[in-house]
Coordinates of C-alpha atoms in Angstrom, one line a residue:
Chain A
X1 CA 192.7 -117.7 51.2
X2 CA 192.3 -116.6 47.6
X3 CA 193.4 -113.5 46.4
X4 CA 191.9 -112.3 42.8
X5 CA 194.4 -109.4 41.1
X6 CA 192.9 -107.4 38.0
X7 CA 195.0 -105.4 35.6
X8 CA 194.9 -103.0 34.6
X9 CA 192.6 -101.0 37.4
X10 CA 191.9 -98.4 34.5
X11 CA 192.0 -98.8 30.4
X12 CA 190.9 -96.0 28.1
X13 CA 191.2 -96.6 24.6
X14 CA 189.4 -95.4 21.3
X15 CA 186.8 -97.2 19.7
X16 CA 187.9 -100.1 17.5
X17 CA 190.6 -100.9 19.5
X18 CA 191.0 -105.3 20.3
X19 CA 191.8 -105.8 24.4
X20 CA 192.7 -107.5 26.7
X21 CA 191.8 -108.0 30.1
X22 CA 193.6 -110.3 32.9
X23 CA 192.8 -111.6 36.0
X24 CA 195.2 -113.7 38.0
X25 CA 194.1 -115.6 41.1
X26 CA 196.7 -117.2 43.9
X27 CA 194.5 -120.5 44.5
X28 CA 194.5 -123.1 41.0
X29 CA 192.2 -125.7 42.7
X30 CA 188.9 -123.7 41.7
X31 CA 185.7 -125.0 40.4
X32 CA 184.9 -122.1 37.8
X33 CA 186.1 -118.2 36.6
X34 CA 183.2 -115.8 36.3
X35 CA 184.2 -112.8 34.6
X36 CA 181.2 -110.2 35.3
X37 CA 180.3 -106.2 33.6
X38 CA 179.1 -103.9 35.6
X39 CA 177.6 -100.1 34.8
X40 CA 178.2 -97.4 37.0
X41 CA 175.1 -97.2 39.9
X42 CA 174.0 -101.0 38.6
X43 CA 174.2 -104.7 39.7
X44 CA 176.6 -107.0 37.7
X45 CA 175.6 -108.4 35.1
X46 CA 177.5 -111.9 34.2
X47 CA 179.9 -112.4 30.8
X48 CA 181.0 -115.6 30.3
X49 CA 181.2 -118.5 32.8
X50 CA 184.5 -121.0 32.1
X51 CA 184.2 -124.2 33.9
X52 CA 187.7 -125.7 35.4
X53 CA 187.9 -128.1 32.6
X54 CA 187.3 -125.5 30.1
X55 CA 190.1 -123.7 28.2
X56 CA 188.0 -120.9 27.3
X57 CA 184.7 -119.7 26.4
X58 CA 183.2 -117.4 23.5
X59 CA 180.1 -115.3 23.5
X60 CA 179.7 -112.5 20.7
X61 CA 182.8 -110.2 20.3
X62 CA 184.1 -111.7 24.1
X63 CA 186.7 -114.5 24.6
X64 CA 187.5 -115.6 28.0
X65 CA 190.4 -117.8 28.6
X66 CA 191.2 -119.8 31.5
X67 CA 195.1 -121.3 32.4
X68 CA 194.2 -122.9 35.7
X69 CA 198.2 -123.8 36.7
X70 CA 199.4 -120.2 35.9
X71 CA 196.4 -118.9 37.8
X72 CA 195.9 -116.8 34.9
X73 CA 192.5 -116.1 32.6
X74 CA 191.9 -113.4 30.4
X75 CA 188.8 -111.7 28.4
X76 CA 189.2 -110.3 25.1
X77 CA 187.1 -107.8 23.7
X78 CA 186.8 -107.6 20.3
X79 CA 186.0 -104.3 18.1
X80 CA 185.7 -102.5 21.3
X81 CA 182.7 -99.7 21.2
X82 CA 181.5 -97.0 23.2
X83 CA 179.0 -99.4 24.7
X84 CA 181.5 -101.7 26.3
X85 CA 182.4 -99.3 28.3
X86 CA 182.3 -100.1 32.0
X87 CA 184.2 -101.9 35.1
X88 CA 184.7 -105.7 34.5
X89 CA 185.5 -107.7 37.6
X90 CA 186.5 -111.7 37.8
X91 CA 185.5 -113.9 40.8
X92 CA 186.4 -117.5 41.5
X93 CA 185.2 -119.5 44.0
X94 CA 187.3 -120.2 47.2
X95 CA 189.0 -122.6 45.9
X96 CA 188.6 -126.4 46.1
X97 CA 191.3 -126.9 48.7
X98 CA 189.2 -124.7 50.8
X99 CA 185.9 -126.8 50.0
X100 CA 184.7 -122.9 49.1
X101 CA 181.8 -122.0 46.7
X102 CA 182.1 -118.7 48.0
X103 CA 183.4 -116.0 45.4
X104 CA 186.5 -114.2 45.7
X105 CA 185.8 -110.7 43.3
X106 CA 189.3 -108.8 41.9
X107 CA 188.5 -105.1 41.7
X108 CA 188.1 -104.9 38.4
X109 CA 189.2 -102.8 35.4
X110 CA 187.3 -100.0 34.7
X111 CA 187.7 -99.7 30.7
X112 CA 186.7 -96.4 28.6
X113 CA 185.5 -96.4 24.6
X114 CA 186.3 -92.8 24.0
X115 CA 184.1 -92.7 19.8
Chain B
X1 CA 160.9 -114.9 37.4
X2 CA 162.9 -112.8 35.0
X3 CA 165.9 -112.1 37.2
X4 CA 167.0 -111.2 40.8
X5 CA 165.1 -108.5 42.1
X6 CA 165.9 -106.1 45.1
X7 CA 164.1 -103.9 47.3
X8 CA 164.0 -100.9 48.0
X9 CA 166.6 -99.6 45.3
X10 CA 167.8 -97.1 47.7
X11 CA 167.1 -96.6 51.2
X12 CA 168.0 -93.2 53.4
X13 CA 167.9 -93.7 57.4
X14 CA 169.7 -92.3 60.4
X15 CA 172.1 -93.7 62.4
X16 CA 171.0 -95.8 65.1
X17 CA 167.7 -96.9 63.3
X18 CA 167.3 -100.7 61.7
X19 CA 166.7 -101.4 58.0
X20 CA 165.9 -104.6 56.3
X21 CA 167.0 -105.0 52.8
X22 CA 164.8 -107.6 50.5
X23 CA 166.6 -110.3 47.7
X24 CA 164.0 -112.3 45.1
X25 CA 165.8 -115.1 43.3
X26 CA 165.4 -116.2 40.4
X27 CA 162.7 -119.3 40.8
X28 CA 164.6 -122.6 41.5
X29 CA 167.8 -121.4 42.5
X30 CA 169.1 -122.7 45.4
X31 CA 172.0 -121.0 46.2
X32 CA 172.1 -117.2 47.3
X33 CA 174.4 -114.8 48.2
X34 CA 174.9 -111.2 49.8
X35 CA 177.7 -108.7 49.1
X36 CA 177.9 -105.0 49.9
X37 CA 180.2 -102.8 47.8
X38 CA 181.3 -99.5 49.3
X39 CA 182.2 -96.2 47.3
X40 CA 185.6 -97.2 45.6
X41 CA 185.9 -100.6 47.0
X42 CA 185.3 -104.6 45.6
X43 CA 182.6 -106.7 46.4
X44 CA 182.6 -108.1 49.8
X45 CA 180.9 -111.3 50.7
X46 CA 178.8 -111.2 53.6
X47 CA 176.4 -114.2 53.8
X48 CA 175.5 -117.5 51.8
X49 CA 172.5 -119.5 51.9
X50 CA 172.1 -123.1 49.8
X51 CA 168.8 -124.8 50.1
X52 CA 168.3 -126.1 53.5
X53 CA 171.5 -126.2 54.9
X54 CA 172.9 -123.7 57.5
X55 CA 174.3 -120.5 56.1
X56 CA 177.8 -119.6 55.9
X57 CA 178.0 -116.3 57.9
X58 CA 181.5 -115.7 57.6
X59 CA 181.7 -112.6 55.9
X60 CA 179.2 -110.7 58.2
X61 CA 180.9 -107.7 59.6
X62 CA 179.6 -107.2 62.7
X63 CA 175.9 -109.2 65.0
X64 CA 174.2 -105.6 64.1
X65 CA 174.1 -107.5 60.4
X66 CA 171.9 -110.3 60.1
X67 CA 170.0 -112.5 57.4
X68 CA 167.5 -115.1 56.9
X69 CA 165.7 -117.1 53.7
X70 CA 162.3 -118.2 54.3
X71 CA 161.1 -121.1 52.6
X72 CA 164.6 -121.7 50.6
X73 CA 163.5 -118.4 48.6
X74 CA 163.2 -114.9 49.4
X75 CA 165.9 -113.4 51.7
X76 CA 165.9 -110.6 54.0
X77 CA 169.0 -108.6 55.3
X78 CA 168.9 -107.0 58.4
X79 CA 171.3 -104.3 59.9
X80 CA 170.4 -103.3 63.4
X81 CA 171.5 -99.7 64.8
X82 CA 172.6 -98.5 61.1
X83 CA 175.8 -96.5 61.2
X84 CA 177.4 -94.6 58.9
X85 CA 180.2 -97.1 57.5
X86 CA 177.4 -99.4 57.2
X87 CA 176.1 -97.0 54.1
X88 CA 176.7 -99.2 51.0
X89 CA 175.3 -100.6 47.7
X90 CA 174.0 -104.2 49.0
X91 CA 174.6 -106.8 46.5
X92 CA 172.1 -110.0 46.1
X93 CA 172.9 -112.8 43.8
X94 CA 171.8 -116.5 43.3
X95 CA 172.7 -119.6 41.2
X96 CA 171.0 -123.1 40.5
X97 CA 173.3 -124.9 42.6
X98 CA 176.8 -123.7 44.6
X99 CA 179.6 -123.0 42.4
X100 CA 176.9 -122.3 39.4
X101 CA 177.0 -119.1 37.5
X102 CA 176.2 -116.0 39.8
X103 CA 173.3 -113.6 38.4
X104 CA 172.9 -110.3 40.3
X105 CA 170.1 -108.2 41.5
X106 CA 170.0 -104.0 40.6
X107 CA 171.1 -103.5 44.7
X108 CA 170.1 -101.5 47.2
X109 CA 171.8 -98.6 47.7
X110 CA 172.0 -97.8 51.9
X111 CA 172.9 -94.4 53.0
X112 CA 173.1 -93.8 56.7
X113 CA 172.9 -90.2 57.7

């Protein structure tokens, strides 16, 4: 079964600051890495999408990398600002030796941009 | 359409009483999915539809919690006899295809009294 860690659980830091985010996941044989915002009282709203063939993926001020054989990906946030401030969670499918397209979620980090 | 919609955005009933919970793709995907997330917890899977095939139901909780997708597009969640653990934010989310990337709806929060 896959298991999806997240650390840190909570990051508060002032505005400016470069981060970094990591996800770790037990299960390598996966198809993708989703790494997903989320505000408080809303749905999630998706980041970046790396494929399994993918080393990493860019979009704006966000880098997401993906090591598949250390089980490891990360996202970097750039310049962080006030507005990045919410919980960002990670989810990879089941895994491929489980034939799974179903999502495993870690519990995310929930990250603070104090001005 | 624009994104995943859901409906009702919240919804108050009392224990014992059944509620069904709406999910509206996005046009042409084909895979959809249900989670609930309760008050300080992660996102648990509860149900997966893609296309025509039978669901995977694995992740339902309990047979007061059931689902269906008519005509490979809207879906409706039902819980049966509500009780109070079942009160939740109730997740919907769909891609193209299985294993595509995941976009969600607002949720619906639940809250059983």
């Amino acid at each position: 079964k896959q298991e999806v860690t997240q650390i840190p659980a909570a990051l508060s830091v002032p505005e400016g600051e470069n981060l970094v985010l990591n996800c770790s996941f037990t299960d390598s044989a996966i198809y993708n890495l989703q790494w997903f915002r989320q505000d408080p009282g809303k749905g999630l709203t998706s980041l970046l999408l790396i494929q399994s063939s993918q080393r990493e993926q860019t979009s704006g001020r966000l880098n997401a990398s993906l090591d598949k054989s250390s089980g490891r990906s990360t996202l970097y946030i750039a310049a962080s600002q006030p507005g990045d401030s919410a919980t960002y969670l990670c989810a990879v499918p089941g895994g491929a030796s489980g034939g799974s397209y179903i999502p495993t979620f870690g519990r995310g980090t929930s990250l603070i941009v104090h001005p | 359409g624009a994104g995943v919609s859901q409906s009702p955005s919240n919804k108050v009933t009392e224990k014992g009483k059944d509620v069904e919970l709406r999910c509206d793709p996005i046009s042409g995907h084909t895979a959809l999915y249900w989670y609930r997330q309760s008050l300080g917890q992660g996102l648990e899977f509860l149900i997966y539809f893609q296309g025509n095939s039978a669901p995977d139901k694995s992740g339902l909780p309990s047979d007061r919690f059931s689902a269906e997708r008519t005509g490979g597009s809207v879906s409706t969640l039902t819980i049966q006899r509500t009780q109070q653990e079942d009160s939740a934010v109730y997740l919907c989310a769909s891609s193209l295809v299985s294993g595509n990337e995941q976009f969600f709806g607002p949720g619906t929060r639940l809250t059983v009294l």
